[in-house]
Amino acid sequence: MVADIPSPSWVPASCTLPSAEVPLRLAEFDQFFAASVLRWARPEPTVLELVLPQTAEAAGRDLAGRESDCCSFFGFSFEQPAAERVLMRISVPVERVEILDAVEEQVRAAHSAYGGGS
């Protein structure tokens, strides 16, 4: 039953996504992180950078846009630092850094489950 699935620590109580949809969104993030993240870095406590293949940019933008709609404190930006690579930057205010910590842990877990690494 979907309602019995606990939310991970990065889903804040202030999230406006209907609770029945939270597990589906989390699964989307897991799939995206596992399939698209080539490597990641944490250049500062409030910023997580994900390096993606260029082919994953549209999916990343779509997911980021939908996440911004329900959790407006997330900041997402995209840039192309190298040919065929896209940098997806996720930022949060300092009072939400623990949520970004949990997102990074989800990236790590999803990525390592499929044989990756940072």
Coordinates of C-alpha atoms in Angstrom, one line a residue, residues 6-52:
P6 CA 7.8 6.1 4.7
S7 CA 9.2 9.2 3.1
P8 CA 12.9 9.7 3.2
S9 CA 14.4 12.6 5.1
W10 CA 14.6 14.8 2.1
V11 CA 10.8 15.0 1.6
P12 CA 10.0 17.9 3.9
A13 CA 6.6 18.3 5.7
S14 CA 6.1 21.5 3.7
C15 CA 6.1 19.6 0.4
T16 CA 2.8 20.2 -1.4
L17 CA 2.9 17.0 -3.5
P18 CA 0.0 14.8 -2.5
S19 CA 1.3 12.1 -0.2
A20 CA 0.1 9.3 -2.5
E21 CA 2.3 10.7 -5.2
V22 CA 5.5 11.0 -3.1
P23 CA 6.6 7.3 -3.6
L24 CA 6.2 7.7 -7.4
R25 CA 8.3 10.9 -7.5
L26 CA 11.0 9.3 -5.3
A27 CA 11.1 6.3 -7.7
E28 CA 11.5 8.8 -10.6
F29 CA 14.4 10.4 -8.8
D30 CA 16.0 7.0 -8.1
Q31 CA 15.7 6.0 -11.7
F32 CA 17.0 9.4 -12.9
F33 CA 20.0 9.3 -10.5
A34 CA 20.8 5.7 -11.4
A35 CA 20.5 6.1 -15.1
S36 CA 21.8 9.6 -15.7
V37 CA 24.3 10.7 -13.1
L38 CA 27.8 10.2 -14.3
R39 CA 29.4 11.8 -11.2
W40 CA 28.5 14.3 -8.5
A41 CA 30.2 16.9 -6.3
R42 CA 29.3 19.0 -3.3
P43 CA 31.3 22.2 -3.9
E44 CA 29.6 23.9 -0.9
P45 CA 27.1 22.7 1.8
T46 CA 24.1 24.2 0.0
V47 CA 24.9 23.0 -3.5
L48 CA 25.0 19.6 -5.1
E49 CA 26.2 19.3 -8.7
L50 CA 25.3 16.3 -10.9
V51 CA 27.1 15.7 -14.2
L52 CA 24.8 14.2 -16.7

